[in-house]
Amino acid sequence: LAGKKLIVRFADYVALDTETGREIWRTPDPVAFGTPSLFQLEDQWFLYTIRGELIRVADGKKLPSQDWTIEGKEHAFFNTNAISGNRIYAVHGASQLDGQAYCLEIPDTIPQLESSGLTLIWNASVDQDRYYTSPLIHDGLIYLLSRNGIMQVLNDRSGKLNYSQKIPRLKDQCYAGLLLVGDKIYLGEENGNVIILETGNEYREAKRFNIGECRSSPIFDGNTAYLRTLDALFAFRSQ
């Protein structure tokens, strides 16, 4: 939602008038599954897609873009880019084919953005696998989790890898997003294992438990967390 426009992805990106539902513009786009990021510069809104496409919300015009591709896996773009301040963080990959993380900077003015697009700050090679989870930015670090449970932590200013750790005893794939609550990171795998990690420059597991088959991420309301599994809705509350 940007101003009075609702941006919806069908086969293309489509802007609808929020009051009437009238189509305002339509921008063709290749196959992708992730929701685009939305940012505002001066008084205008812009979209940045998981494929590295920069789109002006006012009229749907595509601006100078990165246009990332993965040869043979054109569909393998699944998450949402993370925005922190004036920087955008992206990650994508495919099993045994590619794994890339990026940091890009939003320029100071609209004319700069419209003429040159975003500025690449760094690009780092990461685990070659799909990334269903979006990047998580916290306290100078970027946390990335691949489909098969490789947790990677990079410096968010340089892209330098601090650690890469296969999460022990995982039996399935990771689809749920990374969630930061206080100084803990919550993640899950499809068979229902919930793993709670400490933040920081080394892998430290605080706790884990199993709730049954699940692809969802928890939602917190105060000191209560709600999590939907395949069979039930759970509410967890701190003591």
GROMACS .gro file of C-alpha atoms in nm:
model
  239
    1LEU     CA    1   0.000   0.000   0.000
    2ALA     CA    2   0.156   0.329  -0.112
    3GLY     CA    3  -0.055   0.639  -0.073
    4LYS     CA    4  -0.382   0.569  -0.254
    5LYS     CA    5  -0.240   0.282  -0.458
    6LEU     CA    6  -0.259  -0.087  -0.371
    7ILE     CA    7   0.023  -0.275  -0.544
    8VAL     CA    8  -0.075  -0.633  -0.627
    9ARG     CA    9   0.123  -0.895  -0.813
   10PHE     CA   10  -0.072  -1.113  -1.055
   11ALA     CA   11   0.132  -1.215  -1.361
   12ASP     CA   12   0.259  -0.854  -1.351
   13TYR     CA   13   0.280  -0.576  -1.093
   14VAL     CA   14  -0.050  -0.388  -1.090
   15ALA     CA   15  -0.145  -0.067  -0.910
   16LEU     CA   16  -0.511  -0.039  -0.809
   17ASP     CA   17  -0.695   0.267  -0.683
   18THR     CA   18  -0.774   0.195  -0.316
   19GLU     CA   19  -1.117   0.363  -0.338
   20THR     CA   20  -1.250   0.224  -0.666
   21GLY     CA   21  -1.033  -0.078  -0.749
   22ARG     CA   22  -0.959   0.076  -1.089
   23GLU     CA   23  -0.635  -0.035  -1.251
   24ILE     CA   24  -0.395   0.260  -1.265
   25TRP     CA   25  -0.092   0.095  -1.420
   26ARG     CA   26   0.052  -0.246  -1.500
   27THR     CA   27   0.423  -0.330  -1.525
   28PRO     CA   28   0.527  -0.663  -1.685
   29ASP     CA   29   0.757  -0.878  -1.473
   30PRO     CA   30   0.914  -1.227  -1.486
   31VAL     CA   31   0.812  -1.502  -1.246
   32ALA     CA   32   0.888  -1.426  -0.879
   33PHE     CA   33   0.730  -1.519  -0.548
   34GLY     CA   34   0.861  -1.259  -0.302
   35THR     CA   35   0.678  -0.938  -0.211
   36PRO     CA   36   0.863  -0.623  -0.325
   37SER     CA   37   1.007  -0.378  -0.074
   38LEU     CA   38   0.859  -0.029  -0.056
   39PHE     CA   39   1.052   0.288   0.026
   40GLN     CA   40   0.992   0.661   0.012
   41LEU     CA   41   1.238   0.920  -0.117
   42GLU     CA   42   1.143   1.283  -0.070
   43ASP     CA   43   0.769   1.277  -0.150
   44GLN     CA   44   0.759   0.975  -0.383
   45TRP     CA   45   0.723   0.599  -0.335
   46PHE     CA   46   0.930   0.331  -0.509
   47LEU     CA   47   0.924  -0.050  -0.526
   48TYR     CA   48   1.233  -0.269  -0.525
   49THR     CA   49   1.166  -0.631  -0.617
   50ILE     CA   50   1.347  -0.949  -0.518
   51ARG     CA   51   1.478  -0.963  -0.877
   52GLY     CA   52   1.642  -0.622  -0.835
   53GLU     CA   53   1.386  -0.422  -1.034
   54LEU     CA   54   1.327  -0.059  -0.936
   55ILE     CA   55   0.974   0.066  -1.012
   56ARG     CA   56   0.831   0.415  -0.960
   57VAL     CA   57   0.494   0.385  -0.787
   58ALA     CA   58   0.353   0.706  -0.938
   59ASP     CA   59   0.328   0.559  -1.288
   60GLY     CA   60   0.477   0.207  -1.281
   61LYS     CA   61   0.782   0.308  -1.483
   62LYS     CA   62   1.081   0.079  -1.444
   63LEU     CA   63   1.396   0.272  -1.352
   64PRO     CA   64   1.763   0.160  -1.383
   65SER     CA   65   1.770  -0.183  -1.217
   66GLN     CA   66   1.992  -0.480  -1.131
   67ASP     CA   67   1.768  -0.739  -1.304
   68TRP     CA   68   1.918  -1.045  -1.136
   69THR     CA   69   1.874  -1.386  -1.296
   70ILE     CA   70   1.966  -1.746  -1.209
   71GLU     CA   71   2.034  -1.949  -1.521
   72GLY     CA   72   1.806  -2.250  -1.539
   73LYS     CA   73   1.609  -2.141  -1.230
   74GLU     CA   74   1.431  -1.829  -1.346
   75HIS     CA   75   1.163  -1.868  -1.077
   76ALA     CA   76   1.401  -1.901  -0.778
   77PHE     CA   77   1.327  -1.564  -0.614
   78PHE     CA   78   1.119  -1.620  -0.302
   79ASN     CA   79   1.167  -1.367  -0.021
   80THR     CA   80   1.146  -0.994   0.043
   81ASN     CA   81   1.438  -0.752   0.052
   82ALA     CA   82   1.514  -0.591   0.389
   83ILE     CA   83   1.545  -0.213   0.424
   84SER     CA   84   1.751  -0.052   0.701
   85GLY     CA   85   1.792   0.324   0.683
   86ASN     CA   86   1.896   0.411   0.329
   87ARG     CA   87   2.023   0.061   0.249
   88ILE     CA   88   1.850  -0.239   0.095
   89TYR     CA   89   1.966  -0.596   0.160
   90ALA     CA   90   1.881  -0.883  -0.074
   91VAL     CA   91   1.960  -1.255  -0.096
   92HIS     CA   92   1.870  -1.523  -0.348
   93GLY     CA   93   2.002  -1.853  -0.474
   94ALA     CA   94   1.940  -2.202  -0.609
   95SER     CA   95   2.075  -2.539  -0.502
   96GLN     CA   96   2.428  -2.597  -0.636
   97LEU     CA   97   2.385  -2.311  -0.883
   98ASP     CA   98   2.405  -1.976  -0.709
   99GLY     CA   99   2.391  -1.792  -0.379
  100GLN     CA  100   2.428  -1.414  -0.366
  101ALA     CA  101   2.374  -1.144  -0.105
  102TYR     CA  102   2.370  -0.774  -0.185
  103CYS     CA  103   2.373  -0.439  -0.011
  104LEU     CA  104   2.250  -0.142  -0.214
  105GLU     CA  105   2.217   0.222  -0.115
  106ILE     CA  106   1.931   0.459  -0.190
  107PRO     CA  107   2.069   0.794  -0.319
  108ASP     CA  108   1.985   1.127  -0.162
  109THR     CA  109   1.764   1.268  -0.437
  110ILE     CA  110   1.497   1.153  -0.679
  111PRO     CA  111   1.690   1.274  -0.989
  112GLN     CA  112   1.987   1.057  -0.882
  113LEU     CA  113   1.761   0.756  -0.829
  114GLU     CA  114   1.579   0.802  -1.159
  115SER     CA  115   1.898   0.846  -1.361
  116SER     CA  116   2.127   0.588  -1.196
  117GLY     CA  117   1.914   0.366  -0.971
  118LEU     CA  118   2.053   0.221  -0.649
  119THR     CA  119   2.425   0.213  -0.570
  120LEU     CA  120   2.584  -0.128  -0.510
  121ILE     CA  121   2.778  -0.123  -0.181
  122TRP     CA  122   2.879  -0.488  -0.168
  123ASN     CA  123   2.803  -0.831  -0.311
  124ALA     CA  124   2.892  -1.153  -0.125
  125SER     CA  125   2.872  -1.517  -0.229
  126VAL     CA  126   2.667  -1.722   0.019
  127ASP     CA  127   2.537  -2.079   0.048
  128GLN     CA  128   2.414  -2.205  -0.289
  129ASP     CA  129   2.053  -2.282  -0.203
  130ARG     CA  130   1.707  -2.130  -0.213
  131TYR     CA  131   1.626  -1.853   0.036
  132TYR     CA  132   1.263  -1.850   0.144
  133THR     CA  133   1.343  -1.640   0.451
  134SER     CA  134   1.413  -1.270   0.412
  135PRO     CA  135   1.734  -1.108   0.543
  136LEU     CA  136   1.723  -0.994   0.906
  137ILE     CA  137   1.924  -0.685   1.002
  138HIS     CA  138   2.020  -0.620   1.365
  139ASP     CA  139   2.299  -0.438   1.545
  140GLY     CA  140   2.539  -0.423   1.251
  141LEU     CA  141   2.480  -0.781   1.136
  142ILE     CA  142   2.277  -0.940   0.856
  143TYR     CA  143   2.132  -1.286   0.927
  144LEU     CA  144   2.059  -1.519   0.633
  145LEU     CA  145   1.898  -1.863   0.650
  146SER     CA  146   1.898  -2.096   0.349
  147ARG     CA  147   1.626  -2.351   0.277
  148ASN     CA  148   1.837  -2.638   0.413
  149GLY     CA  149   1.922  -2.465   0.739
  150ILE     CA  150   2.256  -2.292   0.685
  151MET     CA  151   2.264  -1.985   0.911
  152GLN     CA  152   2.503  -1.720   0.782
  153VAL     CA  153   2.588  -1.395   0.959
  154LEU     CA  154   2.759  -1.112   0.770
  155ASN     CA  155   2.877  -0.764   0.860
  156ASP     CA  156   2.607  -0.536   0.721
  157ARG     CA  157   2.854  -0.264   0.620
  158SER     CA  158   3.113  -0.477   0.439
  159GLY     CA  159   2.945  -0.811   0.361
  160LYS     CA  160   3.226  -0.996   0.541
  161LEU     CA  161   3.116  -1.338   0.667
  162ASN     CA  162   3.130  -1.370   1.047
  163TYR     CA  163   3.009  -1.729   1.060
  164SER     CA  164   2.829  -1.998   0.862
  165GLN     CA  165   2.667  -2.280   1.059
  166LYS     CA  166   2.450  -2.572   0.960
  167ILE     CA  167   2.182  -2.579   1.231
  168PRO     CA  168   2.222  -2.914   1.411
  169ARG     CA  169   1.959  -3.187   1.398
  170LEU     CA  170   1.735  -3.030   1.135
  171LYS     CA  171   1.520  -3.287   0.956
  172ASP     CA  172   1.334  -3.069   0.706
  173GLN     CA  173   1.340  -2.743   0.513
  174CYS     CA  174   1.317  -2.386   0.643
  175TYR     CA  175   1.032  -2.178   0.503
  176ALA     CA  176   0.931  -1.953   0.794
  177GLY     CA  177   1.087  -1.609   0.825
  178LEU     CA  178   1.349  -1.508   1.078
  179LEU     CA  179   1.196  -1.313   1.366
  180LEU     CA  180   1.384  -1.089   1.610
  181VAL     CA  181   1.233  -1.058   1.958
  182GLY     CA  182   1.450  -0.872   2.207
  183ASP     CA  183   1.798  -1.022   2.168
  184LYS     CA  184   1.672  -1.358   2.038
  185ILE     CA  185   1.612  -1.483   1.684
  186TYR     CA  186   1.326  -1.728   1.624
  187LEU     CA  187   1.332  -1.964   1.326
  188GLY     CA  188   1.157  -2.284   1.231
  189GLU     CA  189   1.164  -2.584   1.000
  190GLU     CA  190   0.874  -2.752   0.825
  191ASN     CA  191   0.848  -3.054   1.058
  192GLY     CA  192   0.778  -2.825   1.353
  193ASN     CA  193   1.110  -2.760   1.523
  194VAL     CA  194   1.133  -2.406   1.658
  195ILE     CA  195   1.489  -2.291   1.727
  196ILE     CA  196   1.575  -1.983   1.932
  197LEU     CA  197   1.920  -1.834   1.874
  198GLU     CA  198   2.122  -1.570   2.053
  199THR     CA  199   2.220  -1.273   1.838
  200GLY     CA  200   2.587  -1.201   1.779
  201ASN     CA  201   2.902  -1.307   1.599
  202GLU     CA  202   2.890  -1.677   1.690
  203TYR     CA  203   2.630  -1.952   1.675
  204ARG     CA  204   2.460  -1.996   2.013
  205GLU     CA  205   2.136  -2.187   2.050
  206ALA     CA  206   1.919  -2.080   2.344
  207LYS     CA  207   1.632  -2.328   2.313
  208ARG     CA  208   1.435  -2.551   2.078
  209PHE     CA  209   1.101  -2.732   2.089
  210ASN     CA  210   0.860  -2.900   1.847
  211ILE     CA  211   0.501  -2.793   1.780
  212GLY     CA  212   0.409  -3.006   1.478
  213GLU     CA  213   0.426  -2.945   1.104
  214CYS     CA  214   0.447  -2.574   1.032
  215ARG     CA  215   0.554  -2.321   0.769
  216SER     CA  216   0.433  -2.008   0.948
  217SER     CA  217   0.615  -1.736   1.141
  218PRO     CA  218   0.494  -1.633   1.489
  219ILE     CA  219   0.323  -1.300   1.549
  220PHE     CA  220   0.383  -1.123   1.880
  221ASP     CA  221   0.132  -0.910   2.069
  222GLY     CA  222   0.286  -0.781   2.389
  223ASN     CA  223   0.421  -1.082   2.576
  224THR     CA  224   0.209  -1.330   2.377
  225ALA     CA  225   0.319  -1.510   2.060
  226TYR     CA  226   0.068  -1.667   1.820
  227LEU     CA  227   0.174  -1.940   1.578
  228ARG     CA  228  -0.038  -2.132   1.328
  229THR     CA  229   0.066  -2.486   1.246
  230LEU     CA  230  -0.087  -2.729   0.997
  231ASP     CA  231  -0.331  -2.854   1.262
  232ALA     CA  232  -0.366  -2.590   1.532
  233LEU     CA  233  -0.321  -2.231   1.649
  234PHE     CA  234  -0.088  -2.191   1.948
  235ALA     CA  235  -0.052  -1.900   2.189
  236PHE     CA  236   0.266  -1.876   2.397
  237ARG     CA  237   0.304  -1.632   2.685
  238SER     CA  238   0.611  -1.540   2.887
  239GLN     CA  239   0.599  -1.619   3.258
   0.00000   0.00000   0.00000
